[in-house]
Amino acid sequence: MNNHLSDGQGREINYLRVSVTDRCNLRCAYCMPPSGVELYPKCDILQYRELLTIIESFAELGVKKIRVTGGEPLVRKGVVGFIQQVSEIVGIQEIAITTNGIQLHKMAGELKNAGVSKVNISLDTLIPERFKTITGFDGFNQTMHSIHSAISSGFESVKINMVVIDGVNDDEIEDFVRLSVDMPVQVRFIEFMPATPQVWDESKLVPMDKVKEKVERIGKLVVCGRSRWGGPAEIYRLEGAKGEIGFISAVTRHFCSDCNRLRVNSKGKLLTCLFGSDDLDLKELVQSGADKEKIKKAIQTVVLGKNDIRTMIANGDSTRGEAMSCVGG
Ligand code: SAM
Ligand code: SF4
């Protein structure tokens, strides 16, 4: 079997996001509903050895980059050892992690040694009291500490994800831009996306054009190159800045034509589009004893039908219907 994975629209697929847990130590208001999300029973969550078989199958098909996400990936026991094993899979060239930063400062060194080269840290406000309001936890200092630890640990890149939400944190755009001036990080502004049905509110979406307009008032933006694996962000740098600024307009200007990614949620469902439905039950396949050849065939078949946000719009769905904490963003 050749090690090349592409979909029916000719898009080359080389990037897999893996949600290792749906558990989280925060309760971000835009991700988890205030009533709480229904957590999957522990027995539904993929075991690491099952995940490794799945990742090996993807790697044999040509996936080269893995992002470990969640829920909060760093709350799952054994995650460092798991990442170490992923780094030993032939064909995997890059491992990244997305975390809320609450525990990262304690683990940055060991994650780097295990093979993580890129870290994305979610931070939606620079105001400690507001951090508590948004996330339900007084953890601003821990996340800031983690950003500093990540920088000093020497990761190839440290990115800060800020979801811009109208009336919640859109008054802090300038402050986040200043962070990119003073620190060697990429600050990424992200549009609020329709995911968790109970919290989605279209009126809170701030279109990225508006965010960019605000940023352009601060200084001249210089275009930077795209990342090695492509990716959805438009990347710039303010003249003289140590870091960069990324704009991710997942809703107002979806980037389906460039999409090179797949997702496995914490229950082992393969999603070919963040806004689509589950496409394949990988857990069932692995637990039924399927060998890698059978798993790869099944993956290739569903990837051929990889769709995009247009399907969701055509179906009239307003959200994915599943909390972002299960899918991993
Ligand atoms: N817990 C980790 C974290 O927060 O970084 C990883 C999982 S979280 C689901 C991954 C990313 O999704 C975070 O950057 C988070 O801000 C983002 N996210 C969650 N819900 C979102 C939404 N409705 N729209 C846009 N981004 C969202
Ligand atoms: Fe947890 Fe991340 Fe969702 Fe916040 S965005 S509740 S940190 S999974």
mmCIF file of C-alpha atoms and ligand atoms in Angstrom:
data_model
loop_
_atom_site.group_PDB
_atom_site.id
_atom_site.type_symbol
_atom_site.label_atom_id
_atom_site.label_comp_id
_atom_site.label_asym_id
_atom_site.label_seq_id
_atom_site.Cartn_x
_atom_site.Cartn_y
_atom_site.Cartn_z
ATOM 1 C CA MET A 1 0.000 0.000 0.000
ATOM 2 C CA ASN A 2 1.486 3.404 -0.923
ATOM 3 C CA ASN A 3 2.149 5.874 1.831
ATOM 4 C CA HIS A 4 0.176 8.724 0.416
ATOM 5 C CA LEU A 5 -3.197 9.810 1.696
ATOM 6 C CA SER A 6 -5.327 12.143 -0.336
ATOM 7 C CA ASP A 7 -9.029 12.835 -0.522
ATOM 8 C CA GLY A 8 -11.488 12.927 -3.388
ATOM 9 C CA GLN A 9 -10.705 16.590 -3.988
ATOM 10 C CA GLY A 10 -6.982 15.945 -4.339
ATOM 11 C CA ARG A 11 -6.061 17.403 -0.963
ATOM 12 C CA GLU A 12 -2.992 15.709 0.506
ATOM 13 C CA ILE A 13 -3.626 14.628 4.086
ATOM 14 C CA ASN A 14 -0.561 14.582 6.320
ATOM 15 C CA TYR A 15 -1.732 15.976 9.661
ATOM 16 C CA LEU A 16 -3.705 14.195 12.391
ATOM 17 C CA ARG A 17 -5.108 15.763 15.563
ATOM 18 C CA VAL A 18 -5.634 13.282 18.354
ATOM 19 C CA SER A 19 -7.831 14.021 21.366
ATOM 20 C CA VAL A 20 -6.478 11.860 24.183
ATOM 21 C CA THR A 21 -9.201 12.733 26.684
ATOM 22 C CA ASP A 22 -12.477 14.616 26.983
ATOM 23 C CA ARG A 23 -11.624 15.550 30.604
ATOM 24 C CA CYS A 24 -10.464 19.049 31.437
ATOM 25 C CA ASN A 25 -9.307 20.999 34.471
ATOM 26 C CA LEU A 26 -10.965 24.186 33.152
ATOM 27 C CA ARG A 27 -14.524 24.985 32.126
ATOM 28 C CA CYS A 28 -14.155 27.634 29.419
ATOM 29 C CA ALA A 29 -17.577 29.150 28.900
ATOM 30 C CA TYR A 30 -17.309 29.050 25.099
ATOM 31 C CA CYS A 31 -16.279 25.378 25.038
ATOM 32 C CA MET A 32 -18.129 23.575 27.813
ATOM 33 C CA PRO A 33 -21.745 24.455 28.689
ATOM 34 C CA PRO A 34 -22.370 25.799 32.234
ATOM 35 C CA SER A 35 -24.616 22.805 32.915
ATOM 36 C CA GLY A 36 -21.541 20.624 32.301
ATOM 37 C CA VAL A 37 -20.792 18.311 29.411
ATOM 38 C CA GLU A 38 -21.679 14.692 29.556
ATOM 39 C CA LEU A 39 -18.285 13.037 29.936
ATOM 40 C CA TYR A 40 -17.697 9.779 28.139
ATOM 41 C CA PRO A 41 -17.462 6.755 30.443
ATOM 42 C CA LYS A 42 -13.754 5.968 31.031
ATOM 43 C CA CYS A 43 -14.131 2.649 29.218
ATOM 44 C CA ASP A 44 -15.116 4.555 26.055
ATOM 45 C CA ILE A 45 -11.852 6.490 25.939
ATOM 46 C CA LEU A 46 -9.239 4.952 23.674
ATOM 47 C CA GLN A 47 -6.396 3.170 25.442
ATOM 48 C CA TYR A 48 -2.912 4.425 24.543
ATOM 49 C CA ARG A 49 -2.001 1.106 22.883
ATOM 50 C CA GLU A 50 -5.122 1.397 20.691
ATOM 51 C CA LEU A 51 -4.204 4.960 19.807
ATOM 52 C CA LEU A 52 -0.678 3.903 18.923
ATOM 53 C CA THR A 53 -1.997 1.256 16.512
ATOM 54 C CA ILE A 54 -4.215 3.899 14.935
ATOM 55 C CA ILE A 55 -1.384 6.429 14.642
ATOM 56 C CA GLU A 56 0.929 3.784 13.161
ATOM 57 C CA SER A 57 -1.712 3.085 10.522
ATOM 58 C CA PHE A 58 -1.972 6.787 9.681
ATOM 59 C CA ALA A 59 1.818 7.122 9.579
ATOM 60 C CA GLU A 60 2.041 4.213 7.121
ATOM 61 C CA LEU A 61 -0.477 6.084 4.973
ATOM 62 C CA GLY A 62 1.621 9.272 4.953
ATOM 63 C CA VAL A 63 0.590 11.275 8.027
ATOM 64 C CA LYS A 64 3.671 13.076 9.294
ATOM 65 C CA LYS A 65 2.417 15.499 11.905
ATOM 66 C CA ILE A 66 0.506 14.641 15.085
ATOM 67 C CA ARG A 67 -1.117 17.172 17.407
ATOM 68 C CA VAL A 68 -2.039 15.890 20.854
ATOM 69 C CA THR A 69 -5.073 17.686 22.231
ATOM 70 C CA GLY A 70 -8.150 17.079 24.407
ATOM 71 C CA GLY A 71 -9.997 18.050 26.667
ATOM 72 C CA GLU A 72 -6.836 18.922 28.452
ATOM 73 C CA PRO A 73 -4.212 16.450 27.255
ATOM 74 C CA LEU A 74 -1.915 17.036 30.226
ATOM 75 C CA VAL A 75 -4.504 15.744 32.716
ATOM 76 C CA ARG A 76 -4.375 12.261 31.227
ATOM 77 C CA LYS A 77 -2.014 10.027 33.180
ATOM 78 C CA GLY A 78 0.908 8.690 31.160
ATOM 79 C CA VAL A 79 0.666 11.274 28.392
ATOM 80 C CA VAL A 80 4.438 11.906 28.327
ATOM 81 C CA GLY A 81 5.204 8.208 27.858
ATOM 82 C CA PHE A 82 2.541 8.020 25.160
ATOM 83 C CA ILE A 83 4.116 10.937 23.291
ATOM 84 C CA GLN A 84 7.540 9.303 23.580
ATOM 85 C CA GLN A 85 6.084 6.212 21.875
ATOM 86 C CA VAL A 86 4.456 8.332 19.152
ATOM 87 C CA SER A 87 7.843 9.933 18.467
ATOM 88 C CA GLU A 88 9.269 6.459 17.792
ATOM 89 C CA ILE A 89 6.713 5.675 15.066
ATOM 90 C CA VAL A 90 8.387 5.583 11.669
ATOM 91 C CA GLY A 91 7.212 8.460 9.490
ATOM 92 C CA ILE A 92 6.129 10.838 12.266
ATOM 93 C CA GLN A 93 8.205 13.972 11.789
ATOM 94 C CA GLU A 94 6.522 16.420 14.113
ATOM 95 C CA ILE A 95 4.577 16.261 17.381
ATOM 96 C CA ALA A 96 2.714 19.299 18.678
ATOM 97 C CA ILE A 97 0.472 19.759 21.675
ATOM 98 C CA THR A 98 -2.432 22.091 22.469
ATOM 99 C CA THR A 99 -2.889 22.811 26.160
ATOM 100 C CA ASN A 100 -4.516 25.321 28.472
ATOM 101 C CA GLY A 101 -1.168 25.718 30.229
ATOM 102 C CA ILE A 102 -2.374 25.049 33.756
ATOM 103 C CA GLN A 103 0.114 22.194 34.237
ATOM 104 C CA LEU A 104 2.542 22.741 31.390
ATOM 105 C CA HIS A 105 5.100 24.639 33.491
ATOM 106 C CA LYS A 106 5.695 21.422 35.455
ATOM 107 C CA MET A 107 6.010 19.254 32.353
ATOM 108 C CA ALA A 108 7.569 21.410 29.630
ATOM 109 C CA GLY A 109 11.045 19.841 29.868
ATOM 110 C CA GLU A 110 9.844 16.235 29.862
ATOM 111 C CA LEU A 111 7.441 16.904 26.981
ATOM 112 C CA LYS A 112 10.275 18.367 24.942
ATOM 113 C CA ASN A 113 12.486 15.367 25.749
ATOM 114 C CA ALA A 114 9.642 13.047 24.740
ATOM 115 C CA GLY A 115 9.525 14.616 21.289
ATOM 116 C CA VAL A 116 7.116 17.567 21.366
ATOM 117 C CA SER A 117 8.521 20.355 19.217
ATOM 118 C CA LYS A 118 5.612 22.812 19.091
ATOM 119 C CA VAL A 119 3.293 24.001 21.819
ATOM 120 C CA ASN A 120 0.028 25.906 21.500
ATOM 121 C CA ILE A 121 -1.229 27.426 24.737
ATOM 122 C CA SER A 122 -4.774 28.723 25.015
ATOM 123 C CA LEU A 123 -5.107 32.065 26.743
ATOM 124 C CA ASP A 124 -8.141 34.263 26.145
ATOM 125 C CA THR A 125 -7.441 37.148 28.499
ATOM 126 C CA LEU A 126 -4.564 38.945 30.180
ATOM 127 C CA ILE A 127 -6.769 40.027 33.088
ATOM 128 C CA PRO A 128 -6.550 37.520 35.984
ATOM 129 C CA GLU A 129 -10.133 38.071 37.242
ATOM 130 C CA ARG A 130 -11.463 37.702 33.721
ATOM 131 C CA PHE A 131 -9.498 34.463 33.319
ATOM 132 C CA LYS A 132 -11.425 33.142 36.289
ATOM 133 C CA THR A 133 -14.740 34.272 34.815
ATOM 134 C CA ILE A 134 -14.051 32.683 31.423
ATOM 135 C CA THR A 135 -12.502 29.417 32.628
ATOM 136 C CA GLY A 136 -14.083 28.977 36.071
ATOM 137 C CA PHE A 137 -10.611 28.689 37.638
ATOM 138 C CA ASP A 138 -8.183 31.194 39.108
ATOM 139 C CA GLY A 139 -5.283 30.004 36.972
ATOM 140 C CA PHE A 140 -3.984 33.008 35.054
ATOM 141 C CA ASN A 141 -0.575 32.955 36.774
ATOM 142 C CA GLN A 142 -0.148 29.236 36.087
ATOM 143 C CA THR A 143 -0.838 29.664 32.373
ATOM 144 C CA MET A 144 1.486 32.693 32.115
ATOM 145 C CA HIS A 145 4.158 30.714 33.987
ATOM 146 C CA SER A 146 3.715 27.944 31.423
ATOM 147 C CA ILE A 147 4.153 30.350 28.520
ATOM 148 C CA HIS A 148 7.474 31.494 30.012
ATOM 149 C CA SER A 149 8.532 27.883 30.728
ATOM 150 C CA ALA A 150 7.682 26.862 27.169
ATOM 151 C CA ILE A 151 9.792 29.692 25.774
ATOM 152 C CA SER A 152 12.762 28.897 28.009
ATOM 153 C CA SER A 153 12.495 25.152 27.280
ATOM 154 C CA GLY A 154 13.417 25.879 23.672
ATOM 155 C CA PHE A 155 10.419 24.497 21.746
ATOM 156 C CA GLU A 156 10.581 25.209 18.024
ATOM 157 C CA SER A 157 7.456 27.339 18.384
ATOM 158 C CA VAL A 158 5.225 28.603 21.147
ATOM 159 C CA LYS A 159 1.813 29.855 20.048
ATOM 160 C CA ILE A 160 -0.899 31.505 22.074
ATOM 161 C CA ASN A 161 -4.473 30.788 21.000
ATOM 162 C CA MET A 162 -6.979 33.527 21.780
ATOM 163 C CA VAL A 163 -10.612 32.949 20.814
ATOM 164 C CA VAL A 164 -12.057 36.424 20.254
ATOM 165 C CA ILE A 165 -15.565 36.710 21.652
ATOM 166 C CA ASP A 166 -17.703 39.820 21.358
ATOM 167 C CA GLY A 167 -18.229 41.580 24.678
ATOM 168 C CA VAL A 168 -16.024 39.054 26.487
ATOM 169 C CA ASN A 169 -12.414 39.757 25.460
ATOM 170 C CA ASP A 170 -12.483 41.723 22.192
ATOM 171 C CA ASP A 171 -11.291 44.795 24.120
ATOM 172 C CA GLU A 172 -7.944 43.021 24.705
ATOM 173 C CA ILE A 173 -6.841 42.563 21.083
ATOM 174 C CA GLU A 174 -4.282 45.390 21.350
ATOM 175 C CA ASP A 175 -2.839 43.930 24.566
ATOM 176 C CA PHE A 176 -2.365 40.543 22.928
ATOM 177 C CA VAL A 177 -0.669 42.234 19.968
ATOM 178 C CA ARG A 178 1.750 43.853 22.433
ATOM 179 C CA LEU A 179 2.535 40.390 23.777
ATOM 180 C CA SER A 180 3.710 39.425 20.276
ATOM 181 C CA VAL A 181 5.938 42.486 20.258
ATOM 182 C CA ASP A 182 7.591 41.701 23.585
ATOM 183 C CA MET A 183 7.769 37.892 23.484
ATOM 184 C CA PRO A 184 8.965 35.333 20.891
ATOM 185 C CA VAL A 185 5.508 33.786 20.530
ATOM 186 C CA GLN A 186 2.904 33.655 17.790
ATOM 187 C CA VAL A 187 -0.345 35.159 19.063
ATOM 188 C CA ARG A 188 -3.213 33.615 17.099
ATOM 189 C CA PHE A 189 -6.595 35.275 16.990
ATOM 190 C CA ILE A 190 -9.287 32.657 16.374
ATOM 191 C CA GLU A 191 -12.918 33.120 15.414
ATOM 192 C CA PHE A 192 -15.509 31.693 17.774
ATOM 193 C CA MET A 193 -16.758 28.549 16.038
ATOM 194 C CA PRO A 194 -20.080 26.721 16.202
ATOM 195 C CA ALA A 195 -19.264 23.611 18.211
ATOM 196 C CA THR A 196 -20.932 23.046 21.559
ATOM 197 C CA PRO A 197 -24.654 23.638 20.823
ATOM 198 C CA GLN A 198 -25.530 24.988 24.300
ATOM 199 C CA VAL A 199 -22.959 27.795 24.112
ATOM 200 C CA TRP A 200 -22.876 28.738 20.446
ATOM 201 C CA ASP A 201 -24.122 32.265 19.865
ATOM 202 C CA GLU A 202 -23.501 33.666 16.421
ATOM 203 C CA SER A 203 -23.887 37.232 17.673
ATOM 204 C CA LYS A 204 -20.674 36.748 19.715
ATOM 205 C CA LEU A 205 -18.590 35.944 16.652
ATOM 206 C CA VAL A 206 -16.084 38.704 15.834
ATOM 207 C CA PRO A 207 -15.160 38.407 12.143
ATOM 208 C CA MET A 208 -11.387 38.189 11.649
ATOM 209 C CA ASP A 209 -11.452 41.144 9.213
ATOM 210 C CA LYS A 210 -12.529 43.315 12.137
ATOM 211 C CA VAL A 211 -9.773 41.942 14.358
ATOM 212 C CA LYS A 212 -7.215 42.560 11.628
ATOM 213 C CA GLU A 213 -8.426 46.123 11.130
ATOM 214 C CA LYS A 214 -7.836 46.791 14.841
ATOM 215 C CA VAL A 215 -4.359 45.298 14.668
ATOM 216 C CA GLU A 216 -3.460 47.323 11.585
ATOM 217 C CA ARG A 217 -4.210 50.499 13.522
ATOM 218 C CA ILE A 218 -1.374 49.603 15.930
ATOM 219 C CA GLY A 219 1.385 49.243 13.348
ATOM 220 C CA LYS A 220 2.462 47.970 9.954
ATOM 221 C CA LEU A 221 1.941 44.233 9.447
ATOM 222 C CA VAL A 222 4.633 42.391 7.518
ATOM 223 C CA VAL A 223 3.638 39.074 5.907
ATOM 224 C CA CYS A 224 5.507 36.007 7.244
ATOM 225 C CA GLY A 225 5.880 32.644 5.505
ATOM 226 C CA ARG A 226 3.438 29.843 6.198
ATOM 227 C CA SER A 227 4.278 26.940 8.454
ATOM 228 C CA ARG A 228 5.896 23.757 7.129
ATOM 229 C CA TRP A 229 2.585 21.891 7.038
ATOM 230 C CA GLY A 230 0.491 24.751 5.720
ATOM 231 C CA GLY A 231 -2.261 25.476 8.183
ATOM 232 C CA PRO A 232 -5.164 27.839 8.454
ATOM 233 C CA ALA A 233 -3.438 30.910 9.921
ATOM 234 C CA GLU A 234 -2.506 34.016 7.954
ATOM 235 C CA ILE A 235 0.743 34.993 9.649
ATOM 236 C CA TYR A 236 2.206 38.482 10.072
ATOM 237 C CA ARG A 237 4.673 40.323 12.257
ATOM 238 C CA LEU A 238 4.546 43.877 13.466
ATOM 239 C CA GLU A 239 7.725 45.670 12.440
ATOM 240 C CA GLY A 240 10.353 45.223 15.152
ATOM 241 C CA ALA A 241 8.356 42.588 17.047
ATOM 242 C CA LYS A 242 9.958 39.499 18.620
ATOM 243 C CA GLY A 243 6.930 37.361 17.821
ATOM 244 C CA GLU A 244 4.215 36.949 15.192
ATOM 245 C CA ILE A 245 0.467 37.363 14.821
ATOM 246 C CA GLY A 246 -1.818 34.785 13.224
ATOM 247 C CA PHE A 247 -5.398 35.281 12.091
ATOM 248 C CA ILE A 248 -7.637 32.210 11.872
ATOM 249 C CA SER A 249 -10.979 32.856 10.245
ATOM 250 C CA ALA A 250 -12.511 29.407 10.456
ATOM 251 C CA VAL A 251 -16.056 30.701 10.047
ATOM 252 C CA THR A 252 -16.095 33.824 7.886
ATOM 253 C CA ARG A 253 -13.474 32.637 5.437
ATOM 254 C CA HIS A 254 -13.228 28.903 5.786
ATOM 255 C CA PHE A 255 -10.091 27.390 4.359
ATOM 256 C CA CYS A 256 -11.481 24.052 3.196
ATOM 257 C CA SER A 257 -9.544 23.989 -0.058
ATOM 258 C CA ASP A 258 -6.235 23.892 1.862
ATOM 259 C CA CYS A 259 -7.358 21.521 4.604
ATOM 260 C CA ASN A 260 -4.775 18.781 5.174
ATOM 261 C CA ARG A 261 -6.025 17.466 8.514
ATOM 262 C CA LEU A 262 -8.031 14.725 10.134
ATOM 263 C CA ARG A 263 -9.165 14.328 13.728
ATOM 264 C CA VAL A 264 -9.595 11.377 16.060
ATOM 265 C CA ASN A 265 -11.790 12.211 19.036
ATOM 266 C CA SER A 266 -11.268 10.717 22.476
ATOM 267 C CA LYS A 267 -13.781 7.937 21.744
ATOM 268 C CA GLY A 268 -11.814 6.863 18.705
ATOM 269 C CA LYS A 269 -14.099 8.321 16.039
ATOM 270 C CA LEU A 270 -12.386 9.630 12.934
ATOM 271 C CA LEU A 271 -13.656 13.017 11.764
ATOM 272 C CA THR A 272 -12.664 14.152 8.315
ATOM 273 C CA CYS A 273 -14.058 17.651 8.948
ATOM 274 C CA LEU A 274 -14.382 19.602 12.196
ATOM 275 C CA PHE A 275 -17.839 20.618 11.086
ATOM 276 C CA GLY A 276 -18.905 17.258 9.751
ATOM 277 C CA SER A 277 -20.150 14.096 11.395
ATOM 278 C CA ASP A 278 -18.139 11.137 12.706
ATOM 279 C CA ASP A 279 -16.948 9.221 9.710
ATOM 280 C CA LEU A 280 -15.404 6.039 11.035
ATOM 281 C CA ASP A 281 -15.351 4.180 14.358
ATOM 282 C CA LEU A 282 -11.654 3.391 14.663
ATOM 283 C CA LYS A 283 -12.024 2.096 18.202
ATOM 284 C CA GLU A 284 -14.499 -0.530 17.100
ATOM 285 C CA LEU A 285 -12.172 -1.549 14.286
ATOM 286 C CA VAL A 286 -9.155 -1.870 16.584
ATOM 287 C CA GLN A 287 -11.120 -3.688 19.282
ATOM 288 C CA SER A 288 -12.540 -6.122 16.746
ATOM 289 C CA GLY A 289 -8.964 -7.212 16.070
ATOM 290 C CA ALA A 290 -8.611 -5.591 12.642
ATOM 291 C CA ASP A 291 -5.007 -5.574 11.458
ATOM 292 C CA LYS A 292 -3.305 -2.422 10.207
ATOM 293 C CA GLU A 293 -3.970 -3.237 6.555
ATOM 294 C CA LYS A 294 -7.716 -3.378 7.261
ATOM 295 C CA ILE A 295 -7.573 -0.173 9.329
ATOM 296 C CA LYS A 296 -5.659 1.621 6.569
ATOM 297 C CA LYS A 297 -8.157 0.522 3.920
ATOM 298 C CA ALA A 298 -11.052 1.810 6.021
ATOM 299 C CA ILE A 299 -9.267 5.124 6.580
ATOM 300 C CA GLN A 300 -8.506 5.535 2.878
ATOM 301 C CA THR A 301 -12.135 4.895 1.988
ATOM 302 C CA VAL A 302 -13.564 7.541 4.319
ATOM 303 C CA VAL A 303 -10.821 10.049 3.544
ATOM 304 C CA LEU A 304 -11.773 9.857 -0.129
ATOM 305 C CA GLY A 305 -15.154 11.270 0.898
ATOM 306 C CA LYS A 306 -13.647 14.008 3.127
ATOM 307 C CA ASN A 307 -16.036 16.875 3.046
ATOM 308 C CA ASP A 308 -16.002 20.416 4.302
ATOM 309 C CA ILE A 309 -18.025 23.113 5.980
ATOM 310 C CA ARG A 310 -20.164 23.449 2.881
ATOM 311 C CA THR A 311 -21.742 20.072 3.729
ATOM 312 C CA MET A 312 -22.721 21.303 7.142
ATOM 313 C CA ILE A 313 -24.193 24.470 5.687
ATOM 314 C CA ALA A 314 -26.054 22.477 3.025
ATOM 315 C CA ASN A 315 -27.462 20.206 5.735
ATOM 316 C CA GLY A 316 -28.681 23.249 7.647
ATOM 317 C CA ASP A 317 -26.757 22.243 10.812
ATOM 318 C CA SER A 318 -25.777 25.166 12.997
ATOM 319 C CA THR A 319 -23.227 23.353 15.171
ATOM 320 C CA ARG A 320 -21.294 20.081 15.184
ATOM 321 C CA GLY A 321 -23.446 18.948 18.056
ATOM 322 C CA GLU A 322 -20.502 17.834 20.197
ATOM 323 C CA ALA A 323 -18.470 19.870 22.726
ATOM 324 C CA MET A 324 -15.154 21.108 21.386
ATOM 325 C CA SER A 325 -13.557 19.491 24.447
ATOM 326 C CA CYS A 326 -14.341 16.052 22.966
ATOM 327 C CA VAL A 327 -13.020 16.863 19.526
ATOM 328 C CA GLY A 328 -9.931 18.829 20.494
ATOM 329 C CA GLY A 329 -10.396 22.022 18.493
HETATM 330 N N1 SAM B 1 -7.700 22.119 26.546
HETATM 331 C C1 SAM B 1 -6.761 22.468 25.543
HETATM 332 C C2 SAM B 1 -6.765 23.949 25.279
HETATM 333 O O1 SAM B 1 -7.709 24.623 25.676
HETATM 334 O O2 SAM B 1 -5.804 24.408 24.664
HETATM 335 C C3 SAM B 1 -6.962 21.711 24.246
HETATM 336 C C4 SAM B 1 -8.363 21.444 23.774
HETATM 337 S S1 SAM B 1 -9.250 22.899 23.286
HETATM 338 C C5 SAM B 1 -10.785 22.213 22.763
HETATM 339 C C6 SAM B 1 -8.424 23.306 21.771
HETATM 340 C C7 SAM B 1 -8.642 24.715 21.260
HETATM 341 O O3 SAM B 1 -10.001 24.855 20.881
HETATM 342 C C8 SAM B 1 -8.357 25.807 22.294
HETATM 343 O O4 SAM B 1 -7.439 26.735 21.759
HETATM 344 C C9 SAM B 1 -9.706 26.447 22.501
HETATM 345 O O5 SAM B 1 -9.591 27.815 22.783
HETATM 346 C C10 SAM B 1 -10.385 26.183 21.176
HETATM 347 N N2 SAM B 1 -11.848 26.240 21.208
HETATM 348 C C11 SAM B 1 -12.685 25.605 22.032
HETATM 349 N N3 SAM B 1 -13.975 25.902 21.720
HETATM 350 C C12 SAM B 1 -13.930 26.758 20.676
HETATM 351 C C13 SAM B 1 -14.918 27.421 19.891
HETATM 352 N N4 SAM B 1 -16.210 27.249 20.084
HETATM 353 N N5 SAM B 1 -14.487 28.225 18.890
HETATM 354 C C14 SAM B 1 -13.179 28.385 18.639
HETATM 355 N N6 SAM B 1 -12.207 27.776 19.332
HETATM 356 C C15 SAM B 1 -12.568 26.972 20.338
HETATM 357 FE FE1 SF4 B 2 -10.880 22.791 28.564
HETATM 358 FE FE2 SF4 B 2 -9.605 23.612 26.401
HETATM 359 FE FE3 SF4 B 2 -12.287 23.476 26.414
HETATM 360 FE FE4 SF4 B 2 -11.080 25.325 27.880
HETATM 361 S S1 SF4 B 2 -11.011 25.155 25.639
HETATM 362 S S2 SF4 B 2 -12.737 23.971 28.557
HETATM 363 S S3 SF4 B 2 -9.249 24.330 28.490
HETATM 364 S S4 SF4 B 2 -10.897 21.768 26.558
#
